[in-house]
Structures are given as structure tokens and as C-alpha cells.
Amino acid sequence: MTQLLRVQNFVVTSDGFGAGKGQSLEHPFGNADPGQLMSWAGATASWPNRTDPGGTRGLDDYFTRDFKNNIGAEIMGANKFSPFRGPWENYDWQGWWGDEPPFHTPVFVMTHHLRPSFSLSDTTFHFTDADPASVLEEAKKAAEGKDVRLGGGGTTIREFLDADLVDTLHIVVAPVAIGTGVRFWNSPDDLADRFHHEAVPSPSGVTHHLFWK
Amino acid sequence: MTQLLRVQNFVVTSDGFGAGKGQSLEHPFGNADPGQLMSWAGATASWPNRTDPGGTRGLDDYFTRDFKNNIGAEIMGANKFSPFRGPWENYDWQGWWGDEPPFHTPVFVMTHHLRPSFSLSDTTFHFTDADPASVLEEAKKAAEGKDVRLGGGGTTIREFLDADLVDTLHIVVAPVAIGTGVRFWNSPDDLADRFHHEAVPSPSGVTHHLFWK
């Protein structure tokens, strides 16, 4: 069974930004409003942070519940893990996700500022300054036959795309423009020469872009 | 956790038939061509009968791989299980699916002609002449907290709809007309008064209809 490297549920603004500018502890997405960008998933029955019963079970729910389907490890960039730059002053920061992170697998954080691994519930965070191909090899080993999720942010996804290591991408274009931020692409056509591509509009207003080799 | 009764990947012709006329051992779908009706799923990477590597990983693949997602049991009608009518002369017939049926769970076959349960690989077939509500109760128990798939055929799905026991439906309308057969609906609007509804056209030519309460 081939192990894939999959980008899943990565949201891009309608003007092509994968993150806002000015990330901070108070504004994890910078000038982008995460509520606006993620409302398509938050409305579904499968949204992991749902506190009330109910939620939609249409197209967006399929993508939301596929997030964990056959995933055995995640790779993420340093800026997805924390708002801090530079060396760690201490190890108090344990991510944005509280005591029960939504990953439930080993997670490999790519950073030049290493620190010891630690676990929260059934998620274990490892820190590595290796190159993308080596990190992927390590993550596949940890995934024990399952696929590896490439969690973002956009800069990390671009690095793995440049190294031609990505097998499939699910990119969600939200109907929100932010004017400035970290550019992910000019348009979905940027990937059209290397991947098959389907664009699937959802009744919620987002468009799901699916890419595969 | 609520256990749902889910219809998944049930294919209907563009003129509203859930099965052809004249089912037989040689023609399990009667005058309907199963190759034409199922080609949307057969082309995907997740198709369980795939013998070559490859396959598409677009929208249709999400629906194909969701077939087993959180499913702990299946309920099916007698005509899905076999082409024979009336009492069993012997128990040689063990379904259409060979030694490795694609269900991998307990399966409850609704029939007036009972016979002993039997297992093939990790699928166990049980036979019951109980009413839909009782069969559902038994299937939920067997599913151990997971959802129950309502596998069809169309007549069986209509019975459970009439008893208001169905939570979600994924119906695939294939771009194929057969003129005559077992009618499933006049149009998707037939269910619009009781369910939320999304219609999602796929690049493959089929339209995925999603219904939920």
C-alpha cells in the first residue's frame, strides 16, 4: 500500500493568500478572520470542536470528516505550531489546541529551534530541522502504513511542492478577500501542469479544489 | 454518540429507476448495465475491486472511500442478496461477492425465506423477516456504536423511508436512461419536504445528491 502525503482542508482566501499578515498570540491568522475562513467546516456535523448536536451533512461534511481518514502522522511548519519567532525562552507553549489537540497522531514540527518532544492526550509533537524529504521519511515511518497529512501553513506546503513530495491536495477557496498576507498562489492554475484538478463549488460558498498526480 | 442509518453510493438512473427489470443470475441489474451505472466509482483510487494501481482522487473518490467510514453493519433487501425468489432449495448461494465480500461487518438480509447465518471472511450474513424498525434495532446493536448502512435495493430503501427511519442518503444519479425498471423516485424533489438537500455535479457526469435531517 502506497503511503501518500496529503494536504487536507487547507484554506486560501479568494485573493490567493494562505495566511494573513501579522500573526500574534491574539491573532493566530493575522489580519485574516479564522471564523470567516473556517465557517464552512464549523457548520458541519463532523467538526471536531462542535459543542452542540446537529450540523450539516452535505458536501462540506464529507471533507471535514475525511480529515482524519487513514492519516497516521502530520507535518506542520513552525508558524502553524506557535506565534513566537526565534529560540524558545522556555517550553511553556504547547500549541494552540489545548489539552486535546485534533491530530491524534505523531506531529512533526519543522523548526530551526529544536526542543524536546512532548505529548498531549494521544498527540505527540516532535521538533525537527531536517529537510522536507527527510522529515517525510520520518513521518511515514511514524504513520505505520497510513498516509501523512501536510498540515501547512502555506510556506511549508510550497516547500514540499517545490521538492515534488506532495501526492494530493484539498485546497478550500473561501469567498473572503483580505488584500494582503502570505501569498499561496495566484490561482489554482499554478498547480495545473503537475496535477489533475477538479474544482467543486459548495452550496456554502467555498470551492473545494482537488489535486492529484 | 448517535448511531445513524445511512444510504451510501446508491445509484439511480437519470429517469429515476433504482434497478432494471428482469434480474437474473446472468444479469444482476436486469436491463440496466452495472458497468455504466458504477463507472464513476470504478474509476477512483478507492474502488475496492481495483486490480491496477492508480485511479482518480477527485470528488468521486471521496464518496467511494466514505463507503466504509464509521459503518458497523449493513441492512439489505433479499433482491440485493440473490437473484432467486421463493424458498431456498439449498444454501449453496452465498451472495454475488465471492469469498471476500466488500462489507466487512454483520449484514442483515431482509427476507421471508429464512436460513442460517454464515460468514465469508470478516462479513457475516444474517437473515431476518422482522419489520424495518426491529431490523434496524438489531443492526444498531451489532454495529457496536457505529452507524448502519442501508444498502438497498430501492424497494428496501423506500420501506425504511416510509417508516421514517433514514437519517442520511447519498444517491448518485448516473447519466444513463433505461426506460423501464423499478422506480425509485420521480425526482430528488420527492424527498425535499423531509430532508435538507444538496445536489453536487461531478466532473465524471454523475450528480451526487445528499440528504440529511
Coordinates of C-alpha atoms in Angstrom, one line a residue:
Chain A
M1 CA 0.0 0.0 0.0
T2 CA 1.5 3.3 -1.0
Q3 CA 1.7 6.0 1.7
L4 CA 0.6 9.4 0.4
L5 CA 1.5 12.9 1.5
R6 CA -1.9 14.7 1.6
V7 CA -2.8 18.4 2.1
Q8 CA -6.3 18.5 3.6
N9 CA -8.8 21.3 4.3
F10 CA -6.1 24.0 3.7
V11 CA -8.0 27.3 3.3
V12 CA -6.9 30.0 0.9
T13 CA -8.6 33.4 0.5
S14 CA -10.3 34.3 -2.8
D15 CA -7.3 36.6 -3.5
G16 CA -4.8 33.8 -3.0
F17 CA -3.5 34.2 0.5
G18 CA -2.8 31.2 2.7
A19 CA -2.4 33.3 5.9
G20 CA -2.9 36.9 7.0
K21 CA -0.1 39.3 7.9
G22 CA 0.9 40.0 11.5
Q23 CA 0.4 36.6 13.2
S24 CA 0.4 37.0 17.0
L25 CA -0.9 35.2 20.1
E26 CA -4.1 37.2 19.9
H27 CA -4.4 36.9 16.1
P28 CA -3.2 33.5 15.1
F29 CA -4.3 34.2 11.4
G30 CA -3.0 37.8 11.5
N31 CA -5.4 40.1 9.6
A32 CA -7.4 37.1 8.3
D33 CA -10.5 36.2 10.4
P34 CA -10.4 32.4 11.1
G35 CA -14.1 32.4 11.8
Q36 CA -14.8 33.6 8.3
L37 CA -12.3 31.2 6.7
M38 CA -13.4 28.1 8.6
S39 CA -17.2 28.6 8.9
W40 CA -17.7 26.1 6.0
A41 CA -16.2 23.4 8.3
G42 CA -17.6 24.7 11.6
A43 CA -21.2 24.4 10.3
T44 CA -20.8 20.6 9.7
A45 CA -21.8 17.7 11.9
S46 CA -18.2 16.3 11.8
W47 CA -16.5 19.5 13.0
P48 CA -14.4 18.2 15.9
N49 CA -14.9 21.3 18.1
R50 CA -18.7 21.1 17.8
T51 CA -20.3 21.6 21.2
D52 CA -24.0 21.3 20.2
P53 CA -25.6 18.4 18.4
G54 CA -26.7 18.9 14.8
G55 CA -24.7 20.4 12.0
T56 CA -24.9 19.9 8.2
R57 CA -24.3 16.6 6.5
G58 CA -23.8 17.8 2.9
L59 CA -20.7 18.1 0.8
D60 CA -18.6 20.2 3.3
D61 CA -19.2 17.4 5.9
Y62 CA -17.5 14.8 3.6
F63 CA -14.4 16.9 3.5
T64 CA -14.5 17.7 7.2
R65 CA -14.8 14.1 8.2
D66 CA -12.2 12.9 5.8
F67 CA -9.6 15.0 7.7
K68 CA -8.6 12.0 9.8
N69 CA -9.3 9.3 7.3
N70 CA -6.3 6.9 7.1
I71 CA -3.9 9.6 8.5
G72 CA -1.1 8.3 10.7
A73 CA 1.1 11.4 11.1
E74 CA 1.1 15.2 10.4
I75 CA 3.9 17.5 9.3
M76 CA 3.5 21.2 10.1
G77 CA 5.6 24.4 9.9
A78 CA 6.8 26.4 12.9
N79 CA 4.2 29.1 12.4
K80 CA 1.3 26.7 12.5
F81 CA 2.6 25.5 15.8
S82 CA 3.2 28.8 17.5
P83 CA 3.2 32.6 17.1
F84 CA 6.7 33.0 18.5
R85 CA 9.9 33.5 16.4
G86 CA 13.4 32.7 17.4
P87 CA 14.8 30.5 20.2
W88 CA 12.5 29.1 22.9
E89 CA 12.8 31.0 26.3
N90 CA 11.0 28.1 27.9
Y91 CA 8.8 25.3 26.9
D92 CA 5.5 26.6 28.3
W93 CA 3.9 26.9 24.9
Q94 CA 2.3 23.6 23.8
G95 CA 0.4 24.7 20.7
W96 CA -3.0 26.4 20.1
W97 CA -5.1 23.4 20.7
G98 CA -5.5 22.9 24.5
D99 CA -5.2 19.5 26.2
E100 CA -6.9 17.6 23.4
P101 CA -5.3 18.5 20.0
P102 CA -7.3 17.4 16.9
F103 CA -4.4 15.4 15.4
H104 CA -4.4 12.1 17.5
T105 CA -1.1 11.1 15.8
P106 CA 2.6 12.0 15.9
V107 CA 3.1 15.5 14.6
F108 CA 6.4 16.7 13.2
V109 CA 7.0 20.5 13.6
M110 CA 9.7 21.8 11.2
T111 CA 11.7 24.5 13.0
H112 CA 15.3 25.7 13.5
H113 CA 14.6 26.0 17.2
L114 CA 14.6 22.4 18.5
R115 CA 13.0 21.3 21.8
P116 CA 12.1 18.0 23.4
S117 CA 9.1 16.0 22.2
F118 CA 6.0 16.1 24.3
S119 CA 2.6 14.5 24.3
L120 CA -0.9 15.9 24.9
S121 CA -3.6 13.2 25.0
D122 CA -2.9 11.0 22.0
T123 CA -1.0 13.6 20.0
T124 CA 2.9 13.7 20.3
F125 CA 4.8 16.7 19.0
H126 CA 8.3 16.2 17.6
F127 CA 10.6 19.0 16.5
T128 CA 13.0 18.7 13.6
D129 CA 15.2 20.9 11.5
A130 CA 15.7 18.3 8.7
D131 CA 14.9 18.9 5.1
P132 CA 11.4 18.1 3.7
A133 CA 12.4 14.7 2.2
S134 CA 13.9 13.5 5.4
V135 CA 11.0 14.8 7.6
L136 CA 8.6 13.0 5.2
E137 CA 10.6 9.8 5.5
E138 CA 10.5 10.0 9.3
A139 CA 6.7 10.9 9.3
K140 CA 5.9 7.9 7.1
K141 CA 7.7 5.6 9.4
A142 CA 5.7 7.0 12.4
A143 CA 2.5 6.7 10.4
E144 CA 2.8 2.9 10.3
G145 CA 1.4 2.3 6.8
K146 CA -1.1 5.1 6.9
D147 CA -0.9 8.4 5.0
V148 CA 0.8 11.6 6.2
R149 CA -1.0 14.9 6.4
L150 CA 0.8 18.0 5.4
G151 CA -0.9 20.5 7.7
G152 CA 0.5 23.8 6.5
G153 CA 1.0 26.7 6.7
G154 CA 1.2 27.8 3.1
T155 CA 5.0 28.3 3.1
T156 CA 5.6 24.8 4.3
I157 CA 3.2 23.4 1.6
R158 CA 5.1 25.4 -1.0
E159 CA 8.4 23.9 0.2
F160 CA 7.1 20.3 -0.2
L161 CA 5.6 21.2 -3.6
D162 CA 9.0 22.6 -4.7
A163 CA 10.6 19.3 -3.7
D164 CA 7.8 17.4 -5.6
L165 CA 6.8 15.4 -2.5
V166 CA 3.0 16.1 -2.4
D167 CA 0.6 13.4 -3.7
T168 CA -2.8 15.0 -3.2
L169 CA -4.1 18.4 -2.2
H170 CA -7.5 19.6 -1.0
I171 CA -7.5 23.4 -1.0
V172 CA -10.6 25.3 0.0
V173 CA -11.0 28.7 -1.5
A174 CA -13.2 30.8 0.8
P175 CA -15.3 33.7 -0.5
V176 CA -13.2 36.2 1.5
A177 CA -10.6 38.7 0.2
I178 CA -8.0 40.1 2.7
G179 CA -5.9 42.3 0.4
T180 CA -2.6 41.5 2.0
G181 CA -0.9 38.4 3.6
V182 CA 1.3 35.4 2.8
R183 CA 0.6 34.5 -0.9
F184 CA -0.1 30.8 -1.5
W185 CA -0.9 31.0 -5.2
N186 CA -2.0 33.4 -8.0
S187 CA -4.8 30.9 -8.9
P188 CA -5.4 27.1 -8.9
D189 CA -3.9 27.1 -12.4
D190 CA -0.5 27.4 -10.7
L191 CA -0.6 23.6 -10.0
A192 CA -2.4 22.5 -13.2
D193 CA 0.8 21.5 -15.0
R194 CA 1.7 18.9 -12.3
F195 CA -1.6 17.6 -11.0
H196 CA -5.1 16.5 -12.2
H197 CA -7.5 19.2 -10.9
E198 CA -11.2 19.3 -10.1
A199 CA -13.0 22.4 -8.8
V200 CA -16.1 21.6 -6.8
P201 CA -18.3 24.6 -5.7
S202 CA -20.2 24.0 -2.4
P203 CA -23.6 25.5 -1.5
S204 CA -21.8 27.1 1.5
G205 CA -20.0 29.5 -0.8
V206 CA -16.5 27.9 -0.7
T207 CA -15.0 26.0 -3.6
H208 CA -13.1 22.7 -3.0
H209 CA -10.1 22.3 -5.2
L210 CA -8.8 18.7 -5.5
F211 CA -5.4 17.9 -7.0
W212 CA -3.8 14.5 -7.5
K213 CA -1.0 13.1 -9.6
Chain B
M1 CA -22.9 9.3 20.0
T2 CA -26.0 9.0 17.8
Q3 CA -26.0 6.0 15.5
L4 CA -27.2 6.9 12.1
L5 CA -28.9 4.9 9.3
R6 CA -27.1 5.9 6.2
V7 CA -27.8 5.2 2.5
Q8 CA -24.5 5.4 0.6
N9 CA -23.5 5.3 -3.0
F10 CA -27.0 4.1 -4.1
V11 CA -27.2 4.7 -7.9
V12 CA -30.4 5.8 -9.7
T13 CA -30.7 6.2 -13.5
S14 CA -31.4 9.7 -14.9
D15 CA -35.0 8.5 -15.5
G16 CA -35.5 7.6 -11.8
F17 CA -35.0 3.8 -11.7
G18 CA -33.2 2.1 -8.8
A19 CA -32.9 -1.2 -10.6
G20 CA -33.6 -2.6 -14.1
K21 CA -36.3 -5.1 -14.9
G22 CA -35.6 -8.9 -15.2
Q23 CA -32.9 -9.5 -12.6
S24 CA -31.3 -12.9 -13.1
L25 CA -28.1 -14.7 -12.2
E26 CA -26.6 -13.6 -15.5
H27 CA -28.0 -10.0 -15.3
P28 CA -27.9 -8.9 -11.6
F29 CA -29.2 -5.5 -12.5
G30 CA -31.7 -6.7 -15.2
N31 CA -31.8 -4.4 -18.2
A32 CA -29.5 -1.9 -16.5
D33 CA -25.8 -2.2 -17.3
P34 CA -23.9 -2.1 -13.9
G35 CA -20.7 -1.1 -15.7
Q36 CA -22.3 2.1 -16.9
L37 CA -24.0 2.8 -13.6
M38 CA -20.9 2.2 -11.4
S39 CA -18.2 3.6 -13.7
W40 CA -18.0 6.8 -11.6
A41 CA -16.8 4.7 -8.6
G42 CA -14.8 2.1 -10.6
A43 CA -12.6 4.9 -11.9
T44 CA -11.5 6.0 -8.4
A45 CA -8.4 5.1 -6.5
S46 CA -10.5 3.8 -3.5
W47 CA -12.6 1.4 -5.6
P48 CA -12.3 -1.9 -3.5
N49 CA -12.2 -4.1 -6.6
R50 CA -9.4 -2.2 -8.2
T51 CA -6.7 -4.6 -9.6
D52 CA -4.3 -2.0 -11.1
P53 CA -2.7 0.9 -9.2
G54 CA -3.8 4.4 -10.0
G55 CA -7.3 5.7 -10.2
T56 CA -8.7 9.2 -9.8
R57 CA -8.6 11.1 -6.4
G58 CA -11.2 13.8 -7.1
L59 CA -14.7 14.3 -5.8
D60 CA -16.0 10.8 -6.7
D61 CA -13.1 9.2 -4.7
Y62 CA -14.3 11.0 -1.5
F63 CA -17.7 9.3 -1.9
T64 CA -16.2 6.0 -2.7
R65 CA -13.9 5.9 0.2
D66 CA -16.6 7.1 2.6
F67 CA -18.5 3.9 1.9
K68 CA -16.9 2.1 5.0
N69 CA -16.3 5.2 7.1
N70 CA -17.7 4.6 10.6
I71 CA -20.1 1.8 9.4
G72 CA -20.6 -1.2 11.7
A73 CA -23.4 -3.1 10.0
E74 CA -25.4 -3.2 6.8
I75 CA -29.1 -3.9 6.1
M76 CA -30.1 -5.1 2.6
G77 CA -33.1 -6.4 0.8
A78 CA -33.5 -10.0 -0.5
N79 CA -33.0 -9.0 -4.1
K80 CA -29.7 -7.4 -3.3
F81 CA -28.5 -10.6 -1.8
S82 CA -29.7 -13.0 -4.6
P83 CA -31.5 -13.4 -7.9
F84 CA -33.6 -16.3 -6.6
R85 CA -37.3 -15.9 -5.5
G86 CA -39.2 -18.2 -3.1
P87 CA -37.9 -20.8 -0.6
W88 CA -34.2 -21.9 -0.7
E89 CA -33.7 -25.3 -2.3
N90 CA -30.3 -25.4 -0.7
Y91 CA -27.8 -23.0 0.8
D92 CA -25.2 -23.1 -1.9
W93 CA -25.8 -19.4 -2.8
Q94 CA -23.6 -17.1 -0.7
G95 CA -24.2 -13.8 -2.5
W96 CA -22.6 -12.1 -5.5
W97 CA -19.4 -11.1 -3.9
G98 CA -17.1 -14.1 -3.8
D99 CA -15.0 -15.1 -0.8
E100 CA -14.2 -11.5 0.3
P101 CA -17.5 -9.5 0.3
P102 CA -16.9 -5.7 0.5
F103 CA -18.9 -5.3 3.7
H104 CA -16.5 -6.4 6.5
T105 CA -19.4 -6.2 9.1
P106 CA -22.5 -8.1 10.0
V107 CA -25.1 -7.9 7.2
F108 CA -28.8 -8.3 7.8
V109 CA -30.7 -9.6 4.8
M110 CA -34.5 -8.9 4.9
T111 CA -36.3 -11.9 3.5
H112 CA -39.4 -14.1 4.2
H113 CA -37.2 -17.1 3.4
L114 CA -35.0 -17.6 6.4
R115 CA -31.8 -19.6 6.5
P116 CA -28.9 -20.0 8.9
S117 CA -26.3 -17.2 9.3
F118 CA -22.9 -17.8 7.7
S119 CA -19.6 -15.9 7.4
L120 CA -17.3 -15.2 4.5
S121 CA -14.0 -13.6 5.6
D122 CA -15.0 -10.8 8.0
T123 CA -18.6 -10.5 6.7
T124 CA -21.4 -12.4 8.5
F125 CA -24.8 -12.7 6.8
H126 CA -27.9 -12.9 9.0
F127 CA -31.4 -13.5 7.6
T128 CA -34.5 -11.9 9.2
D129 CA -38.2 -11.4 8.4
A130 CA -38.7 -8.8 11.1
D131 CA -40.1 -5.3 10.3
P132 CA -37.8 -2.4 9.4
A133 CA -37.8 -0.8 12.9
S134 CA -36.9 -4.1 14.5
V135 CA -34.2 -5.0 12.0
L136 CA -32.7 -1.5 12.5
E137 CA -32.6 -2.0 16.2
E138 CA -30.8 -5.4 15.8
A139 CA -28.3 -3.9 13.3
K140 CA -27.5 -1.0 15.6
K141 CA -26.7 -3.4 18.4
A142 CA -24.5 -5.4 16.1
A143 CA -22.8 -2.1 14.9
E144 CA -21.4 -1.5 18.4
G145 CA -21.8 2.3 18.4
K146 CA -21.0 2.8 14.7
D147 CA -23.5 3.8 12.0
V148 CA -25.7 1.3 10.0
R149 CA -25.6 1.3 6.2
L150 CA -28.9 0.8 4.4
G151 CA -27.6 -1.0 1.3
G152 CA -30.7 -1.2 -0.9
G153 CA -32.2 -2.1 -3.3
G154 CA -34.5 0.7 -3.9
T155 CA -37.6 -1.1 -2.6
T156 CA -35.9 -1.7 0.7
I157 CA -34.8 2.0 1.0
R158 CA -38.4 3.1 0.2
E159 CA -39.7 0.9 3.1
F160 CA -37.3 2.5 5.6
L161 CA -38.2 6.0 4.2
D162 CA -41.9 5.2 4.6
A163 CA -41.2 4.3 8.3
D164 CA -39.1 7.5 8.7
L165 CA -36.1 5.6 9.8
V166 CA -33.4 7.0 7.5
D167 CA -31.0 9.7 8.7
T168 CA -28.9 10.5 5.6
L169 CA -28.9 9.5 2.0
H170 CA -26.2 9.7 -0.7
I171 CA -27.9 9.0 -4.0
V172 CA -25.9 9.1 -7.2
V173 CA -27.8 9.9 -10.4
A174 CA -26.0 8.4 -13.4
P175 CA -26.3 10.0 -16.9
V176 CA -28.0 6.8 -18.2
A177 CA -31.7 6.3 -19.0
I178 CA -33.1 2.8 -19.1
G179 CA -36.8 3.4 -20.0
T180 CA -38.2 0.7 -17.7
G181 CA -37.3 -0.8 -14.3
V182 CA -38.1 -0.5 -10.6
R183 CA -38.9 3.2 -10.0
F184 CA -37.0 4.8 -7.0
W185 CA -38.3 8.4 -7.4
N186 CA -39.8 10.8 -9.9
S187 CA -37.1 13.3 -9.0
P188 CA -34.9 14.2 -6.0
D189 CA -37.7 16.7 -5.1
D190 CA -39.7 13.7 -3.8
L191 CA -37.5 13.8 -0.6
A192 CA -37.3 17.6 -0.3
D193 CA -40.1 18.0 2.2
R194 CA -38.4 15.8 4.8
F195 CA -34.6 16.3 4.3
H196 CA -32.1 19.1 3.6
H197 CA -30.8 18.5 0.1
E198 CA -27.6 19.4 -1.8
A199 CA -27.0 18.4 -5.4
V200 CA -23.3 18.2 -6.3
P201 CA -22.5 17.6 -10.0
S202 CA -19.2 15.7 -10.5
P203 CA -16.9 16.1 -13.5
S204 CA -17.4 12.4 -14.2
G205 CA -21.0 13.1 -15.3
V206 CA -22.9 11.8 -12.3
T207 CA -24.6 14.1 -9.8
H208 CA -24.3 13.3 -6.1
H209 CA -27.5 14.1 -4.1
L210 CA -27.0 14.5 -0.4
F211 CA -29.9 14.4 2.0
W212 CA -29.9 14.8 5.8
K213 CA -32.4 15.6 8.5

